[in-house]
PDB file of C-alpha atoms in Angstrom:
ATOM      1  CA  MET A 470     167.621 150.910  60.431  1.00 63.00           C
ATOM      2  CA  ARG A 471     169.288 147.545  60.641  1.00 70.00           C
ATOM      3  CA  PRO A 472     170.862 148.277  63.972  1.00 72.00           C
ATOM      4  CA  VAL A 473     167.468 149.399  65.325  1.00 70.00           C
ATOM      5  CA  PHE A 474     165.848 146.172  64.080  1.00 72.00           C
ATOM      6  CA  LEU A 475     168.495 144.032  65.702  1.00 74.00           C
ATOM      7  CA  LEU A 476     168.139 145.992  68.887  1.00 74.00           C
ATOM      8  CA  LEU A 477     164.377 145.382  68.957  1.00 75.00           C
ATOM      9  CA  CYS A 478     164.871 141.635  68.319  1.00 75.00           C
ATOM     10  CA  LEU A 479     167.361 141.485  71.154  1.00 74.00           C
ATOM     11  CA  ALA A 480     164.952 143.324  73.412  1.00 73.00           C
ATOM     12  CA  ASN A 481     162.139 140.842  72.607  1.00 73.00           C
ATOM     13  CA  VAL A 482     164.373 137.866  73.367  1.00 71.00           C
ATOM     14  CA  LEU A 483     165.422 139.365  76.657  1.00 75.00           C
ATOM     15  CA  PHE A 484     161.786 140.110  77.582  1.00 72.00           C
ATOM     16  CA  PHE A 485     160.796 136.497  76.764  1.00 71.00           C
ATOM     17  CA  PHE A 486     163.490 135.023  79.005  1.00 69.00           C
ATOM     18  CA  TRP A 487     162.561 137.513  81.755  1.00 69.00           C
ATOM     19  CA  GLN A 488     158.948 136.455  81.658  1.00 67.00           C
ATOM     20  CA  PHE A 489     159.892 132.748  81.610  1.00 64.00           C
ATOM     21  CA  HIS A 490     162.261 133.279  84.543  1.00 63.00           C
ATOM     22  CA  PHE A 491     159.597 134.909  86.731  1.00 60.00           C
ATOM     23  CA  GLY A 492     156.822 132.384  85.808  1.00 57.00           C
ATOM     24  CA  ALA A 493     154.779 134.633  83.660  1.00 55.00           C
ATOM     25  CA  LEU A 494     154.380 131.833  81.137  1.00 55.00           C
ATOM     26  CA  THR A 495     153.484 129.156  83.843  1.00 56.00           C
ATOM     27  CA  PRO A 496     149.675 128.622  84.296  1.00 56.00           C
ATOM     28  CA  ALA A 497     148.424 130.178  87.482  1.00 53.00           C
ATOM     29  CA  THR A 498     147.273 127.716  90.171  1.00 52.00           C
ATOM     30  CA  ASP A 499     143.756 128.241  91.568  1.00 50.00           C
ATOM     31  CA  ARG A 500     144.461 128.822  95.249  1.00 50.00           C
ATOM     32  CA  SER A 501     140.829 129.516  96.081  1.00 49.00           C
ATOM     33  CA  SER A 502     140.041 125.756  96.020  1.00 49.00           C
ATOM     34  CA  GLU A 503     142.518 125.171  98.843  1.00 53.00           C
ATOM     35  CA  LEU A 504     140.734 127.641 101.132  1.00 54.00           C
ATOM     36  CA  PRO A 505     137.837 126.377 103.383  1.00 59.00           C
ATOM     37  CA  PRO A 506     134.363 127.363 102.084  1.00 62.00           C
ATOM     38  CA  ILE A 507     132.510 130.120 103.845  1.00 64.00           C
ATOM     39  CA  LEU A 508     129.258 128.764 105.582  1.00 58.00           C
ATOM     40  CA  LEU A 509     126.614 131.158 106.787  1.00 66.00           C
ATOM     41  CA  VAL A 510     124.953 130.713 110.215  1.00 67.00           C
ATOM     42  CA  GLU A 511     121.520 130.184 108.660  1.00 71.00           C
ATOM     43  CA  GLU A 512     122.920 127.509 106.328  1.00 71.00           C
ATOM     44  CA  ARG A 513     124.583 125.714 109.279  1.00 73.00           C
ATOM     45  CA  ASP A 514     121.336 125.660 111.349  1.00 74.00           C
ATOM     46  CA  ALA A 515     119.329 124.412 108.357  1.00 72.00           C
ATOM     47  CA  ALA A 516     121.876 121.657 107.773  1.00 73.00           C
ATOM     48  CA  ARG A 517     121.638 120.528 111.423  1.00 78.00           C
ATOM     49  CA  ARG A 518     117.819 120.450 111.355  1.00 75.00           C
ATOM     50  CA  GLY A 519     117.895 118.439 108.135  1.00 72.00           C
ATOM     51  CA  ALA A 520     120.270 115.885 109.677  1.00 75.00           C
ATOM     52  CA  ALA A 521     118.043 115.498 112.788  1.00 74.00           C
ATOM     53  CA  ILE A 522     114.885 115.042 110.691  1.00 72.00           C
ATOM     54  CA  SER A 523     116.684 112.492 108.522  1.00 71.00           C
ATOM     55  CA  GLN A 524     117.652 110.431 111.610  1.00 75.00           C
ATOM     56  CA  VAL A 525     114.045 110.440 112.910  1.00 66.00           C
ATOM     57  CA  LEU A 526     112.695 109.365 109.521  1.00 65.00           C
ATOM     58  CA  ASP A 527     115.265 106.581 109.295  1.00 73.00           C
ATOM     59  CA  ARG A 528     114.255 105.208 112.733  1.00 74.00           C
ATOM     60  CA  ASN A 529     110.506 105.344 111.913  1.00 64.00           C
ATOM     61  CA  THR A 530     111.058 103.644 108.576  1.00 64.00           C
ATOM     62  CA  ALA A 531     112.986 100.810 110.221  1.00 67.00           C
ATOM     63  CA  ALA A 532     110.233 100.328 112.858  1.00 64.00           C
ATOM     64  CA  LEU A 533     107.506 100.246 110.208  1.00 56.00           C
ATOM     65  CA  GLN A 534     109.457  97.703 108.216  1.00 64.00           C
ATOM     66  CA  ARG A 535     109.763  95.432 111.290  1.00 66.00           C
ATOM     67  CA  LEU A 536     106.020  95.660 112.004  1.00 56.00           C
ATOM     68  CA  ALA A 537     104.956  95.119 108.408  1.00 54.00           C
ATOM     69  CA  ALA A 538     107.314  92.203 107.783  1.00 54.00           C
ATOM     70  CA  PRO A 539     105.447  88.799 108.065  1.00 51.00           C
ATOM     71  CA  ASP A 540     106.528  86.529 110.851  1.00 49.00           C
ATOM     72  CA  PHE A 541     107.511  83.729 108.557  1.00 44.00           C
ATOM     73  CA  LEU A 542     110.287  85.894 107.065  1.00 46.00           C
ATOM     74  CA  LEU A 543     112.150  85.865 110.372  1.00 47.00           C
ATOM     75  CA  PRO A 544     114.967  83.301 110.510  1.00 49.00           C
ATOM     76  CA  SER A 545     113.795  81.693 113.786  1.00 48.00           C
ATOM     77  CA  GLN A 546     110.101  81.617 112.864  1.00 48.00           C
ATOM     78  CA  PRO A 547     109.975  78.313 110.905  1.00 49.00           C
ATOM     79  CA  GLN A 548     110.936  76.337 114.035  1.00 50.00           C
ATOM     80  CA  ARG A 549     108.208  78.077 116.138  1.00 51.00           C
ATOM     81  CA  LEU A 550     105.558  77.437 113.485  1.00 45.00           C
ATOM     82  CA  ALA A 551     106.604  73.833 113.217  1.00 46.00           C
ATOM     83  CA  GLY A 552     106.110  73.363 116.961  1.00 50.00           C
ATOM     84  CA  VAL A 553     102.685  75.008 116.909  1.00 48.00           C
ATOM     85  CA  THR A 554     101.616  72.880 113.961  1.00 51.00           C
ATOM     86  CA  GLY A 555     102.708  69.713 115.724  1.00 50.00           C
ATOM     87  CA  ALA A 556     100.749  70.659 118.866  1.00 50.00           C
ATOM     88  CA  ALA A 557      97.654  71.325 116.783  1.00 50.00           C
ATOM     89  CA  GLU A 558      97.989  67.946 115.082  1.00 54.00           C
ATOM     90  CA  ASN A 559      98.247  66.150 118.439  1.00 62.00           C
ATOM     91  CA  LYS A 560      95.169  67.940 119.863  1.00 64.00           C
ATOM     92  CA  PRO A 561      92.172  65.541 120.054  1.00 66.00           C
ATOM     93  CA  PRO A 562      89.256  66.370 117.751  1.00 68.00           C
ATOM     94  CA  ARG A 563      86.308  68.211 119.208  1.00 72.00           C
ATOM     95  CA  PRO A 564      83.245  66.066 119.911  1.00 65.00           C
ATOM     96  CA  ALA A 565      80.365  66.523 117.543  1.00 63.00           C
ATOM     97  CA  ALA A 566      77.647  68.857 118.724  1.00 63.00           C
ATOM     98  CA  VAL A 567      74.724  67.017 120.263  1.00 63.00           C
ATOM     99  CA  LYS A 568      71.483  67.792 118.504  1.00 62.00           C
ATOM    100  CA  ARG A 569      68.820  68.733 120.992  1.00 64.00           C
ATOM    101  CA  GLU A 570      65.407  67.297 120.495  1.00 61.00           C
ATOM    102  CA  PRO A 571      62.561  69.827 120.525  1.00 64.00           C
ATOM    103  CA  VAL A 572      60.547  69.916 123.741  1.00 63.00           C
ATOM    104  CA  ARG A 573      57.081  68.483 123.238  1.00 77.00           C
ATOM    105  CA  ILE A 574      54.315  70.671 124.636  1.00 80.00           C
ATOM    106  CA  ASN A 575      51.109  68.939 125.761  1.00 85.00           C
ATOM    107  CA  CYS A 576      47.768  70.306 126.879  1.00 89.00           C
ATOM    108  CA  TYR A 577      46.525  69.684 130.423  1.00 88.00           C
ATOM    109  CA  GLU A 578      43.532  70.615 132.552  1.00 88.00           C
ATOM    110  CA  ALA A 579      43.632  71.209 136.309  1.00 88.00           C
ATOM    111  CA  GLY A 580      40.984  71.954 138.911  1.00 87.00           C
ATOM    112  CA  PRO A 581      38.616  72.628 140.429  1.00 90.00           C
ATOM    113  CA  PHE A 582      39.793  75.680 142.372  1.00 91.00           C
ATOM    114  CA  ALA A 583      37.833  77.347 145.139  1.00 88.00           C
ATOM    115  CA  ASP A 584      38.315  80.822 143.672  1.00 91.00           C
ATOM    116  CA  ASP A 585      40.586  82.903 141.443  1.00 91.00           C
ATOM    117  CA  ALA A 586      42.994  83.663 144.300  1.00 92.00           C
ATOM    118  CA  GLU A 587      43.667  79.948 144.790  1.00 91.00           C
ATOM    119  CA  LEU A 588      44.170  79.560 141.040  1.00 90.00           C
ATOM    120  CA  GLN A 589      46.709  82.400 140.917  1.00 91.00           C
ATOM    121  CA  ARG A 590      48.661  80.898 143.822  1.00 90.00           C
ATOM    122  CA  TRP A 591      48.779  77.575 141.991  1.00 87.00           C
ATOM    123  CA  LEU A 592      49.971  79.178 138.723  1.00 87.00           C
ATOM    124  CA  LYS A 593      52.709  81.257 140.382  1.00 87.00           C
ATOM    125  CA  GLY A 594      56.219  80.127 139.443  1.00 83.00           C
ATOM    126  CA  LYS A 595      55.156  77.290 137.137  1.00 83.00           C
ATOM    127  CA  PRO A 596      56.869  77.036 133.685  1.00 83.00           C
ATOM    128  CA  LEU A 597      53.706  77.105 131.588  1.00 82.00           C
ATOM    129  CA  VAL A 598      53.570  77.969 127.896  1.00 82.00           C
ATOM    130  CA  SER A 599      49.974  79.177 128.148  1.00 83.00           C
ATOM    131  CA  ALA A 600      47.145  79.202 130.682  1.00 87.00           C
ATOM    132  CA  GLN A 601      43.415  79.877 130.280  1.00 87.00           C
ATOM    133  CA  SER A 602      40.868  79.695 133.101  1.00 90.00           C
ATOM    134  CA  PHE A 603      37.212  78.737 132.620  1.00 90.00           C
ATOM    135  CA  TYR A 604      34.149  77.648 134.578  1.00 92.00           C
ATOM    136  CA  ARG A 605      32.384  74.308 134.272  1.00 89.00           C
ATOM    137  CA  GLU A 606      29.476  72.725 136.062  1.00 91.00           C
ATOM    138  CA  ILE A 607      30.434  69.856 138.336  1.00 89.00           C
ATOM    139  CA  ALA A 608      28.630  67.647 140.847  1.00 88.00           C
ATOM    140  CA  VAL A 609      29.581  68.146 144.491  1.00 85.00           C
ATOM    141  CA  PRO A 610      28.476  66.129 147.534  1.00 85.00           C
ATOM    142  CA  ALA A 611      25.217  67.463 148.982  1.00 86.00           C
ATOM    143  CA  ASP A 612      23.622  65.062 151.489  1.00 90.00           C
ATOM    144  CA  TYR A 613      22.900  61.416 152.309  1.00 93.00           C
ATOM    145  CA  GLN A 614      19.631  59.625 151.524  1.00 92.00           C
ATOM    146  CA  VAL A 615      18.252  56.491 153.210  1.00 93.00           C
ATOM    147  CA  TYR A 616      15.833  54.630 150.916  1.00 93.00           C
ATOM    148  CA  TYR A 617      14.019  51.333 150.398  1.00 92.00           C
ATOM    149  CA  PRO A 618      14.858  49.768 146.986  1.00 92.00           C
ATOM    150  CA  ALA A 619      12.335  50.123 144.164  1.00 91.00           C
ATOM    151  CA  ALA A 620       9.904  47.284 143.490  1.00 89.00           C
ATOM    152  CA  LYS A 621       9.475  45.413 140.195  1.00 89.00           C
ATOM    153  CA  ASP A 622       6.040  46.816 139.561  1.00 90.00           C
ATOM    154  CA  ALA A 623       3.571  49.284 140.947  1.00 89.00           C
ATOM    155  CA  GLU A 624       1.657  46.670 142.923  1.00 91.00           C
ATOM    156  CA  GLN A 625       4.788  45.537 144.770  1.00 92.00           C
ATOM    157  CA  SER A 626       5.700  49.144 145.387  1.00 91.00           C
ATOM    158  CA  ARG A 627       2.266  49.710 147.056  1.00 91.00           C
ATOM    159  CA  ILE A 628       2.755  46.599 149.251  1.00 92.00           C
ATOM    160  CA  ASN A 629       6.253  47.796 150.310  1.00 90.00           C
ATOM    161  CA  LYS A 630       4.898  51.186 151.297  1.00 90.00           C
ATOM    162  CA  MET A 631       2.150  49.615 153.405  1.00 91.00           C
ATOM    163  CA  MET A 632       4.751  47.400 155.126  1.00 91.00           C
ATOM    164  CA  LEU A 633       6.939  50.393 156.024  1.00 90.00           C
ATOM    165  CA  GLN A 634       3.971  52.309 157.417  1.00 90.00           C
ATOM    166  CA  ALA A 635       2.985  49.329 159.511  1.00 90.00           C
ATOM    167  CA  LYS A 636       6.489  49.380 161.098  1.00 88.00           C
ATOM    168  CA  GLY A 637       6.123  52.986 162.130  1.00 88.00           C
ATOM    169  CA  ILE A 638       7.724  54.817 159.157  1.00 87.00           C
ATOM    170  CA  ALA A 639       5.446  57.740 158.374  1.00 85.00           C
ATOM    171  CA  ASP A 640       7.672  59.990 156.232  1.00 87.00           C
ATOM    172  CA  ILE A 641       7.756  58.086 152.955  1.00 90.00           C
ATOM    173  CA  TRP A 642       7.912  59.480 149.376  1.00 89.00           C
ATOM    174  CA  MET A 643       8.625  57.809 146.037  1.00 90.00           C
ATOM    175  CA  VAL A 644      11.612  58.924 143.936  1.00 90.00           C
ATOM    176  CA  PRO A 645      10.076  60.139 140.652  1.00 89.00           C
ATOM    177  CA  GLU A 646      13.153  60.020 138.363  1.00 87.00           C
ATOM    178  CA  GLY A 647      16.830  59.237 138.053  1.00 84.00           C
ATOM    179  CA  GLU A 648      18.705  56.099 138.937  1.00 85.00           C
ATOM    180  CA  LEU A 649      16.486  55.480 141.985  1.00 86.00           C
ATOM    181  CA  LYS A 650      13.170  55.983 140.183  1.00 89.00           C
ATOM    182  CA  GLY A 651      10.446  54.043 142.068  1.00 90.00           C
ATOM    183  CA  ALA A 652      12.491  53.736 145.287  1.00 92.00           C
ATOM    184  CA  LEU A 653      10.902  54.799 148.590  1.00 92.00           C
ATOM    185  CA  SER A 654      12.865  57.576 150.311  1.00 93.00           C
ATOM    186  CA  LEU A 655      12.829  57.238 154.088  1.00 91.00           C
ATOM    187  CA  GLY A 656      14.994  60.171 155.125  1.00 91.00           C
ATOM    188  CA  VAL A 657      17.682  62.695 154.028  1.00 91.00           C
ATOM    189  CA  PHE A 658      20.609  63.723 156.263  1.00 93.00           C
ATOM    190  CA  VAL A 659      23.394  66.271 155.887  1.00 90.00           C
ATOM    191  CA  GLU A 660      25.795  64.291 158.047  1.00 91.00           C
ATOM    192  CA  LYS A 661      26.786  60.785 157.079  1.00 91.00           C
ATOM    193  CA  ASP A 662      26.936  59.543 160.690  1.00 93.00           C
ATOM    194  CA  ARG A 663      23.299  60.406 161.282  1.00 93.00           C
ATOM    195  CA  ALA A 664      22.292  58.655 158.051  1.00 92.00           C
ATOM    196  CA  LEU A 665      24.162  55.496 159.104  1.00 94.00           C
ATOM    197  CA  SER A 666      22.571  55.591 162.553  1.00 93.00           C
ATOM    198  CA  PHE A 667      19.064  55.826 161.048  1.00 92.00           C
ATOM    199  CA  ARG A 668      19.752  52.908 158.724  1.00 93.00           C
ATOM    200  CA  GLU A 669      20.813  50.785 161.722  1.00 92.00           C
ATOM    201  CA  GLN A 670      17.580  51.665 163.498  1.00 91.00           C
ATOM    202  CA  LEU A 671      15.612  50.503 160.463  1.00 91.00           C
ATOM    203  CA  ALA A 672      17.590  47.265 160.372  1.00 92.00           C
ATOM    204  CA  ALA A 673      16.621  46.663 163.991  1.00 91.00           C
ATOM    205  CA  ARG A 674      12.950  46.846 162.886  1.00 88.00           C
ATOM    206  CA  GLY A 675      13.548  44.380 160.086  1.00 90.00           C
ATOM    207  CA  ILE A 676      13.758  46.962 157.292  1.00 90.00           C
ATOM    208  CA  ARG A 677      16.654  46.461 154.849  1.00 91.00           C
ATOM    209  CA  ALA A 678      17.227  50.078 153.803  1.00 91.00           C
ATOM    210  CA  GLU A 679      20.150  51.376 151.740  1.00 92.00           C
ATOM    211  CA  LEU A 680      22.216  54.545 151.814  1.00 93.00           C
ATOM    212  CA  ARG A 681      23.506  56.732 149.014  1.00 91.00           C
ATOM    213  CA  GLN A 682      25.308  60.086 148.819  1.00 89.00           C
ATOM    214  CA  ARG A 683      23.501  62.659 146.738  1.00 88.00           C
ATOM    215  CA  SER A 684      25.225  65.471 144.869  1.00 87.00           C
ATOM    216  CA  LYS A 685      24.300  68.811 143.410  1.00 87.00           C
ATOM    217  CA  ALA A 686      25.623  70.814 140.465  1.00 88.00           C
ATOM    218  CA  ARG A 687      27.658  73.989 140.866  1.00 88.00           C
ATOM    219  CA  GLN A 688      30.014  76.141 138.764  1.00 91.00           C
ATOM    220  CA  ALA A 689      33.676  75.354 139.409  1.00 91.00           C
ATOM    221  CA  LEU A 690      36.886  77.104 138.272  1.00 92.00           C
ATOM    222  CA  PHE A 691      39.367  75.173 136.092  1.00 93.00           C
ATOM    223  CA  VAL A 692      42.460  76.030 134.037  1.00 90.00           C
ATOM    224  CA  ARG A 693      43.862  74.626 130.807  1.00 90.00           C
ATOM    225  CA  PHE A 694      47.610  75.051 130.293  1.00 88.00           C
ATOM    226  CA  GLY A 695      50.341  74.038 127.893  1.00 86.00           C
ATOM    227  CA  ALA A 696      53.484  72.468 129.366  1.00 83.00           C
ATOM    228  CA  SER A 697      56.007  69.718 128.780  1.00 77.00           C
ATOM    229  CA  ARG A 698      54.721  67.810 131.820  1.00 75.00           C
ATOM    230  CA  THR A 699      52.065  67.919 134.496  1.00 72.00           C
ATOM    231  CA  MET A 700      52.568  70.322 137.382  1.00 75.00           C
ATOM    232  CA  THR A 701      52.667  69.494 141.074  1.00 75.00           C
ATOM    233  CA  GLY A 702      50.387  71.224 143.533  1.00 71.00           C
ATOM    234  CA  GLY A 703      47.759  68.829 144.897  1.00 74.00           C
ATOM    235  CA  VAL A 704      45.164  69.665 142.216  1.00 82.00           C
ATOM    236  CA  ALA A 705      43.617  66.997 140.011  1.00 83.00           C
ATOM    237  CA  GLN A 706      45.052  67.156 136.470  1.00 84.00           C
ATOM    238  CA  GLN A 707      44.415  65.347 133.245  1.00 82.00           C
ATOM    239  CA  ARG A 708      45.700  65.555 129.695  1.00 85.00           C
ATOM    240  CA  VAL A 709      43.259  66.927 127.119  1.00 83.00           C
ATOM    241  CA  PRO A 710      43.405  67.337 123.302  1.00 84.00           C
ATOM    242  CA  ALA A 711      45.831  70.012 122.109  1.00 76.00           C
ATOM    243  CA  ALA A 712      43.004  71.869 120.375  1.00 74.00           C
ATOM    244  CA  ASP A 713      41.579  72.784 123.800  1.00 72.00           C
ATOM    245  CA  CYS A 714      44.714  74.825 124.566  1.00 72.00           C
ATOM    246  CA  ASP A 715      44.683  76.744 121.279  1.00 65.00           C
TER     247      ASP A 715
END
């Protein structure tokens, strides 16, 4: 048995050296890491798309950062702002606003007008605040009267009448009322020239007659208006109380 045991020991030693000689006991080196990795076509296309999208996002982010950054963070901006500030300081101050005084509106009255058409032509184009037409009675020239002045009493008036009749004046009548009450009317004329001629004829007979223009009342058209000044137009105007234009 001893020889068999020794033979087995010798066989084990020889097997150990054989394994050591052929590298059986040396750790195996992982050769797979030295080989290039296998990349599928789909993975390559996805990687390219990802790289393109990343570049676009990087450019957009940089542009947004430039737009959002305040101007004063730029290195050259302080000098530009300093120049603008200096120009603003040298600019002369603006003049104070002139306070406008309110326009004063007054009330005026104009007329008379021949009719409404003439009134409308006069109002056209005038800067009036308000306008109100109305009618009023006025005195207009009517005729001319030749008369002998009134006497101090009735007796003198009778003597004057007898004197006029003796000089050939037959048409005589006494004025019953008014300013010429008691005067002796000798004639009424529409035209002034004829009235003056008759008075000269009386003077030639020694009669000192007088002449006056009589008038009559008629309705005339007027207008009241509010304005800052009187208006031109050849029509008589006068200022009236403001209440008349209300």
